PDB file of C-alpha atoms and ligand atoms in Angstrom:
ATOM      1  CA  MET A   1      18.439  18.044  11.908  1.00 86.00           C
ATOM      2  CA  ASP A   2      21.249  16.193  10.173  1.00 88.00           C
ATOM      3  CA  LEU A   3      20.925  12.587   9.087  1.00 89.00           C
ATOM      4  CA  LEU A   4      23.077  11.121  11.850  1.00 91.00           C
ATOM      5  CA  GLU A   5      20.951  12.846  14.496  1.00 91.00           C
ATOM      6  CA  ALA A   6      17.773  11.526  12.854  1.00 92.00           C
ATOM      7  CA  PHE A   7      19.228   7.962  12.929  1.00 92.00           C
ATOM      8  CA  GLN A   8      19.908   8.357  16.631  1.00 90.00           C
ATOM      9  CA  ARG A   9      16.621   9.994  17.543  1.00 90.00           C
ATOM     10  CA  GLN A  10      14.223   7.682  15.702  1.00 93.00           C
ATOM     11  CA  ARG A  11      12.120   5.820  18.228  1.00 93.00           C
ATOM     12  CA  ALA A  12       8.686   4.236  17.938  1.00 96.00           C
ATOM     13  CA  CYS A  13       6.226   6.882  19.163  1.00 96.00           C
ATOM     14  CA  ARG A  14       2.803   5.892  20.515  1.00 96.00           C
ATOM     15  CA  ASN A  15       1.851   9.071  22.381  1.00 96.00           C
ATOM     16  CA  PHE A  16       0.961  12.185  20.386  1.00 98.00           C
ATOM     17  CA  GLN A  17       0.026  15.803  21.021  1.00 97.00           C
ATOM     18  CA  GLU A  18      -3.317  17.000  19.637  1.00 95.00           C
ATOM     19  CA  ARG A  19      -1.465  19.635  17.630  1.00 97.00           C
ATOM     20  CA  PRO A  20      -2.257  19.122  13.925  1.00 97.00           C
ATOM     21  CA  VAL A  21       0.475  18.329  11.429  1.00 98.00           C
ATOM     22  CA  PRO A  22       0.572  20.943   8.624  1.00 98.00           C
ATOM     23  CA  GLU A  23      -0.165  19.567   5.195  1.00 98.00           C
ATOM     24  CA  GLU A  24       3.250  20.747   3.888  1.00 98.00           C
ATOM     25  CA  THR A  25       4.947  18.742   6.598  1.00 98.00           C
ATOM     26  CA  ILE A  26       2.993  15.613   5.703  1.00 98.00           C
ATOM     27  CA  ALA A  27       4.061  16.201   2.074  1.00 98.00           C
ATOM     28  CA  LYS A  28       7.697  16.651   3.139  1.00 98.00           C
ATOM     29  CA  VAL A  29       7.699  13.353   5.008  1.00 98.00           C
ATOM     30  CA  LEU A  30       6.030  11.506   2.122  1.00 98.00           C
ATOM     31  CA  ASN A  31       8.458  13.104  -0.325  1.00 98.00           C
ATOM     32  CA  GLY A  32      11.213  11.487   1.759  1.00 98.00           C
ATOM     33  CA  ALA A  33       9.407   8.151   1.621  1.00 98.00           C
ATOM     34  CA  ARG A  34       8.968   8.220  -2.137  1.00 98.00           C
ATOM     35  CA  MET A  35      12.676   8.916  -2.722  1.00 98.00           C
ATOM     36  CA  ALA A  36      13.610   5.412  -1.510  1.00 98.00           C
ATOM     37  CA  THR A  37      15.393   2.876  -3.655  1.00 98.00           C
ATOM     38  CA  SER A  38      13.382   0.071  -5.250  1.00 97.00           C
ATOM     39  CA  VAL A  39      14.002  -2.939  -7.493  1.00 96.00           C
ATOM     40  CA  GLU A  40      14.234  -1.719 -11.116  1.00 95.00           C
ATOM     41  CA  ASN A  41      12.976   1.632  -9.767  1.00 96.00           C
ATOM     42  CA  GLN A  42       9.467   0.218  -9.765  1.00 96.00           C
ATOM     43  CA  GLN A  43       8.373   2.391  -6.801  1.00 97.00           C
ATOM     44  CA  PRO A  44       5.516   0.093  -5.845  1.00 97.00           C
ATOM     45  CA  TRP A  45       4.619   2.151  -2.744  1.00 98.00           C
ATOM     46  CA  ARG A  46       1.388   4.060  -2.250  1.00 98.00           C
ATOM     47  CA  PHE A  47       0.380   6.056   0.822  1.00 98.00           C
ATOM     48  CA  ILE A  48      -3.111   6.753   2.117  1.00 98.00           C
ATOM     49  CA  VAL A  49      -3.213   9.745   4.491  1.00 98.00           C
ATOM     50  CA  VAL A  50      -5.936   9.277   7.115  1.00 98.00           C
ATOM     51  CA  ARG A  51      -7.076  12.316   9.072  1.00 98.00           C
ATOM     52  CA  SER A  52     -10.822  11.900   9.636  1.00 98.00           C
ATOM     53  CA  GLU A  53     -11.897  10.860  13.130  1.00 97.00           C
ATOM     54  CA  GLU A  54     -14.235   8.310  11.581  1.00 98.00           C
ATOM     55  CA  MET A  55     -11.538   6.488   9.610  1.00 98.00           C
ATOM     56  CA  LYS A  56      -8.963   6.684  12.426  1.00 98.00           C
ATOM     57  CA  THR A  57     -11.480   5.172  14.852  1.00 98.00           C
ATOM     58  CA  LYS A  58     -12.401   2.384  12.467  1.00 98.00           C
ATOM     59  CA  LEU A  59      -8.746   1.646  11.765  1.00 98.00           C
ATOM     60  CA  SER A  60      -7.767   1.720  15.439  1.00 98.00           C
ATOM     61  CA  ASN A  61     -10.240  -1.092  16.090  1.00 98.00           C
ATOM     62  CA  LEU A  62      -8.474  -3.280  13.533  1.00 98.00           C
ATOM     63  CA  VAL A  63      -4.932  -2.798  14.804  1.00 98.00           C
ATOM     64  CA  THR A  64      -3.491  -4.733  17.766  1.00 98.00           C
ATOM     65  CA  LYS A  65      -3.001  -2.338  20.690  1.00 97.00           C
ATOM     66  CA  GLY A  66      -4.098   0.373  18.246  1.00 97.00           C
ATOM     67  CA  ALA A  67      -6.318   2.469  20.514  1.00 97.00           C
ATOM     68  CA  PHE A  68      -3.724   5.268  20.443  1.00 97.00           C
ATOM     69  CA  LEU A  69      -4.284   5.731  16.711  1.00 98.00           C
ATOM     70  CA  ARG A  70      -7.428   7.681  17.588  1.00 96.00           C
ATOM     71  CA  THR A  71      -5.287  10.385  19.226  1.00 93.00           C
ATOM     72  CA  SER A  72      -2.688  10.495  16.511  1.00 97.00           C
ATOM     73  CA  PRO A  73      -3.419  13.518  14.260  1.00 98.00           C
ATOM     74  CA  VAL A  74      -2.525  11.611  11.108  1.00 98.00           C
ATOM     75  CA  VAL A  75      -2.192   7.945  10.204  1.00 98.00           C
ATOM     76  CA  VAL A  76      -0.470   6.960   6.991  1.00 98.00           C
ATOM     77  CA  VAL A  77      -1.227   3.551   5.546  1.00 98.00           C
ATOM     78  CA  ALA A  78       1.756   2.350   3.483  1.00 98.00           C
ATOM     79  CA  LEU A  79       0.737   0.053   0.671  1.00 98.00           C
ATOM     80  CA  GLY A  80       2.627  -2.164  -1.708  1.00 98.00           C
ATOM     81  CA  VAL A  81       1.418  -2.860  -5.253  1.00 97.00           C
ATOM     82  CA  GLU A  82       2.596  -6.323  -6.190  1.00 95.00           C
ATOM     83  CA  GLY A  83       1.835  -5.857  -9.904  1.00 87.00           C
ATOM     84  CA  GLU A  84       3.377  -8.131 -12.505  1.00 83.00           C
ATOM     85  CA  ARG A  85       6.970  -6.990 -12.144  1.00 89.00           C
ATOM     86  CA  SER A  86       7.619  -7.860  -8.507  1.00 92.00           C
ATOM     87  CA  VAL A  87      10.488 -10.330  -8.483  1.00 94.00           C
ATOM     88  CA  LEU A  88      11.566 -13.048  -6.027  1.00 96.00           C
ATOM     89  CA  VAL A  89      14.587 -11.769  -4.112  1.00 96.00           C
ATOM     90  CA  GLY A  90      17.065 -14.324  -2.779  1.00 95.00           C
ATOM     91  CA  GLY A  91      14.539 -17.025  -3.633  1.00 96.00           C
ATOM     92  CA  TYR A  92      12.419 -16.278  -0.598  1.00 96.00           C
ATOM     93  CA  THR A  93      10.711 -12.866  -0.605  1.00 96.00           C
ATOM     94  CA  LEU A  94       8.969 -10.529  -3.005  1.00 97.00           C
ATOM     95  CA  SER A  95      10.680  -7.328  -4.043  1.00 97.00           C
ATOM     96  CA  PHE A  96       7.666  -5.069  -3.630  1.00 98.00           C
ATOM     97  CA  LEU A  97       7.645  -5.764   0.119  1.00 98.00           C
ATOM     98  CA  LEU A  98      11.314  -4.868   0.444  1.00 98.00           C
ATOM     99  CA  ASP A  99      10.770  -1.724  -1.632  1.00 98.00           C
ATOM    100  CA  VAL A 100       7.947  -0.531   0.600  1.00 98.00           C
ATOM    101  CA  ALA A 101      10.018  -1.343   3.710  1.00 98.00           C
ATOM    102  CA  ALA A 102      12.786   0.896   2.361  1.00 98.00           C
ATOM    103  CA  SER A 103      10.269   3.722   1.834  1.00 98.00           C
ATOM    104  CA  ILE A 104       8.888   3.264   5.334  1.00 98.00           C
ATOM    105  CA  GLN A 105      12.373   3.636   6.836  1.00 98.00           C
ATOM    106  CA  ASN A 106      12.768   6.876   4.810  1.00 98.00           C
ATOM    107  CA  PHE A 107       9.373   7.949   6.189  1.00 98.00           C
ATOM    108  CA  ILE A 108      10.546   7.350   9.761  1.00 98.00           C
ATOM    109  CA  LEU A 109      13.738   9.311   9.267  1.00 98.00           C
ATOM    110  CA  ALA A 110      11.987  12.183   7.453  1.00 98.00           C
ATOM    111  CA  ALA A 111       9.367  12.372  10.217  1.00 98.00           C
ATOM    112  CA  THR A 112      12.094  12.418  12.857  1.00 97.00           C
ATOM    113  CA  ALA A 113      13.941  15.180  11.030  1.00 97.00           C
ATOM    114  CA  GLU A 114      10.720  17.253  11.068  1.00 97.00           C
ATOM    115  CA  GLY A 115      10.382  16.824  14.854  1.00 97.00           C
ATOM    116  CA  LEU A 116       7.516  14.352  14.442  1.00 98.00           C
ATOM    117  CA  GLY A 117       7.031  10.936  15.936  1.00 98.00           C
ATOM    118  CA  THR A 118       5.866   7.788  14.174  1.00 98.00           C
ATOM    119  CA  ALA A 119       5.871   4.023  14.584  1.00 98.00           C
ATOM    120  CA  TRP A 120       5.690   1.150  12.131  1.00 98.00           C
ATOM    121  CA  LEU A 121       2.676  -0.969  13.083  1.00 98.00           C
ATOM    122  CA  SER A 122       2.344  -4.363  11.463  1.00 98.00           C
ATOM    123  CA  GLU A 123      -0.183  -6.271  13.586  1.00 98.00           C
ATOM    124  CA  PHE A 124      -3.648  -5.700  12.145  1.00 98.00           C
ATOM    125  CA  HIS A 125      -6.595  -7.551  10.689  1.00 98.00           C
ATOM    126  CA  GLU A 126      -5.375  -7.696   7.093  1.00 98.00           C
ATOM    127  CA  GLU A 127      -8.694  -8.545   5.453  1.00 98.00           C
ATOM    128  CA  LYS A 128     -10.707  -5.936   7.327  1.00 98.00           C
ATOM    129  CA  VAL A 129      -8.138  -3.162   6.821  1.00 98.00           C
ATOM    130  CA  SER A 130      -8.040  -3.935   3.080  1.00 98.00           C
ATOM    131  CA  LYS A 131     -11.804  -3.730   2.941  1.00 98.00           C
ATOM    132  CA  LEU A 132     -11.895  -0.447   4.930  1.00 98.00           C
ATOM    133  CA  PHE A 133      -9.666   1.244   2.324  1.00 98.00           C
ATOM    134  CA  GLY A 134     -11.141  -0.519  -0.701  1.00 98.00           C
ATOM    135  CA  LEU A 135      -7.866  -2.137  -1.730  1.00 98.00           C
ATOM    136  CA  PRO A 136      -7.954  -4.169  -4.925  1.00 97.00           C
ATOM    137  CA  GLU A 137      -6.361  -7.609  -5.317  1.00 95.00           C
ATOM    138  CA  GLY A 138      -2.556  -7.498  -5.267  1.00 95.00           C
ATOM    139  CA  VAL A 139      -2.328  -4.365  -3.087  1.00 97.00           C
ATOM    140  CA  LYS A 140      -1.027  -5.116   0.404  1.00 97.00           C
ATOM    141  CA  VAL A 141      -0.832  -3.108   3.609  1.00 98.00           C
ATOM    142  CA  VAL A 142       2.842  -3.125   4.615  1.00 98.00           C
ATOM    143  CA  GLY A 143       2.739  -0.660   7.497  1.00 98.00           C
ATOM    144  CA  ILE A 144       0.359   1.499   9.471  1.00 98.00           C
ATOM    145  CA  LEU A 145       2.168   4.666  10.486  1.00 98.00           C
ATOM    146  CA  PRO A 146       0.724   7.108  13.018  1.00 98.00           C
ATOM    147  CA  LEU A 147       2.251  10.564  12.608  1.00 98.00           C
ATOM    148  CA  GLY A 148       2.223  13.537  14.934  1.00 98.00           C
ATOM    149  CA  PHE A 149       4.161  15.674  17.367  1.00 98.00           C
ATOM    150  CA  PRO A 150       5.271  13.438  20.204  1.00 97.00           C
ATOM    151  CA  VAL A 151       4.308  14.107  23.828  1.00 96.00           C
ATOM    152  CA  PRO A 152       7.735  14.844  25.300  1.00 91.00           C
ATOM    153  CA  ASP A 153       9.061  12.489  27.959  1.00 87.00           C
ATOM    154  CA  PRO A 154       9.175  13.982  31.443  1.00 88.00           C
ATOM    155  CA  PRO A 155      12.553  15.615  32.196  1.00 90.00           C
ATOM    156  CA  GLY A 156      15.090  13.118  33.444  1.00 90.00           C
ATOM    157  CA  THR A 157      13.579  10.147  31.625  1.00 86.00           C
ATOM    158  CA  PRO A 158      16.566   8.002  30.620  1.00 82.00           C
ATOM    159  CA  VAL A 159      16.927   7.661  26.857  1.00 77.00           C
ATOM    160  CA  PRO A 160      17.526   3.981  26.084  1.00 75.00           C
ATOM    161  CA  ASN A 161      20.349   3.324  23.657  1.00 73.00           C
ATOM    162  CA  GLY A 162      18.059   0.767  22.134  1.00 88.00           C
ATOM    163  CA  ARG A 163      20.357  -0.684  19.517  1.00 94.00           C
ATOM    164  CA  LYS A 164      23.052  -3.390  19.430  1.00 95.00           C
ATOM    165  CA  SER A 165      26.566  -2.057  19.221  1.00 95.00           C
ATOM    166  CA  LEU A 166      28.423  -2.046  15.925  1.00 96.00           C
ATOM    167  CA  SER A 167      30.764  -4.808  17.117  1.00 96.00           C
ATOM    168  CA  GLU A 168      27.767  -7.056  17.813  1.00 97.00           C
ATOM    169  CA  VAL A 169      26.363  -6.766  14.299  1.00 97.00           C
ATOM    170  CA  MET A 170      29.479  -6.436  12.101  1.00 98.00           C
ATOM    171  CA  ALA A 171      31.933  -9.105  10.946  1.00 98.00           C
ATOM    172  CA  PHE A 172      34.556  -9.298   8.231  1.00 98.00           C
ATOM    173  CA  GLU A 173      34.604 -11.865   5.452  1.00 98.00           C
ATOM    174  CA  ARG A 174      32.579 -14.605   7.188  1.00 98.00           C
ATOM    175  CA  PHE A 175      29.469 -15.159   9.304  1.00 97.00           C
ATOM    176  CA  THR A 176      30.928 -15.430  12.792  1.00 96.00           C
ATOM    177  CA  TRP A 177      27.932 -15.293  15.120  1.00 95.00           C
TER     178      TRP A 177
HETATM  179  C1  FMN B   1       8.509  -4.516  10.456  1.00 53.79           C
HETATM  180  C2  FMN B   1       8.182  -3.843  11.773  1.00 53.79           C
HETATM  181  C3  FMN B   1       6.987  -4.106  12.380  1.00 53.79           C
HETATM  182  C4  FMN B   1       6.644  -3.495  13.596  1.00 53.79           C
HETATM  183  N1  FMN B   1       5.416  -3.735  14.136  1.00 53.79           N
HETATM  184  C5  FMN B   1       5.052  -3.077  15.261  1.00 53.79           C
HETATM  185  C6  FMN B   1       3.742  -3.269  15.764  1.00 53.79           C
HETATM  186  O1  FMN B   1       2.908  -3.996  15.222  1.00 53.79           O
HETATM  187  N2  FMN B   1       3.417  -2.576  16.925  1.00 53.79           N
HETATM  188  C7  FMN B   1       4.290  -1.747  17.548  1.00 53.79           C
HETATM  189  O2  FMN B   1       3.913  -1.157  18.583  1.00 53.79           O
HETATM  190  N3  FMN B   1       5.544  -1.548  17.063  1.00 53.79           N
HETATM  191  C8  FMN B   1       5.934  -2.192  15.945  1.00 53.79           C
HETATM  192  N4  FMN B   1       7.187  -1.954  15.421  1.00 53.79           N
HETATM  193  C9  FMN B   1       8.103  -1.031  16.096  1.00 53.79           C
HETATM  194  C10 FMN B   1       9.200  -1.755  16.839  1.00 53.79           C
HETATM  195  O3  FMN B   1       8.636  -2.635  17.789  1.00 53.79           O
HETATM  196  C11 FMN B   1      10.161  -0.778  17.502  1.00 53.79           C
HETATM  197  O4  FMN B   1      10.637   0.144  16.568  1.00 53.79           O
HETATM  198  C12 FMN B   1      11.357  -1.501  18.101  1.00 53.79           C
HETATM  199  O5  FMN B   1      10.947  -2.278  19.198  1.00 53.79           O
HETATM  200  C13 FMN B   1      12.469  -0.587  18.541  1.00 53.79           C
HETATM  201  O6  FMN B   1      11.977   0.363  19.434  1.00 53.79           O
HETATM  202  P1  FMN B   1      12.333   1.924  19.189  1.00 53.79           P
HETATM  203  O7  FMN B   1      12.009   2.228  17.762  1.00 53.79           O
HETATM  204  O8  FMN B   1      11.475   2.664  20.155  1.00 53.79           O
HETATM  205  O9  FMN B   1      13.799   2.085  19.464  1.00 53.79           O
HETATM  206  C14 FMN B   1       7.543  -2.599  14.217  1.00 53.79           C
HETATM  207  C15 FMN B   1       8.783  -2.337  13.583  1.00 53.79           C
HETATM  208  C16 FMN B   1       9.103  -2.950  12.392  1.00 53.79           C
HETATM  209  C17 FMN B   1      10.406  -2.624  11.712  1.00 53.79           C
END
């Protein structure tokens, strides 16, 4: 699948087939994620691959509307390491969070290109999830990413365009909205 097609096909997926995801495919997707850009090339991302029923069940109970995580063959927990070199960007946000966000977008596109579905989940019980994975101070959960082969939509299901048009989001020289 070429990049443009992956851009167009990426959609949050919350309904997965039982079919397992081969380990090489998981590695391919995470190789895409780790190729992202980051401030000073710090690469503050880390990824925990969750496949055991026990951990998926525990995690699903800590995520808002997360019951479907139990049926997702894999769940990747994307972490950010704040460290000492994370810088304030634009005076309002920390670079390690932006870096991990860039890697998650790569993850989504790489998964799509492999025929997999995923979704970026961000509503979870932060303290309990950190405890579940034994995260040390300064390591944050940025995204919880189920990964698997999507259950196909029934034939004839309309595909929503789902995105604003270019003319709605682009301007020249000045903020005109
Ligand atoms: C930072 C971020 C956080 C998100 N958090 C959640 C979430 O907690 N639960 C969820 O179901 N989807 C979540 N999403 C997925 C979006 O809701 C979804 O991608 C968006 O509505 C567009 O839908 P589509 O990807 O199917 O086109 C999140 C996406 C982003 C970028």
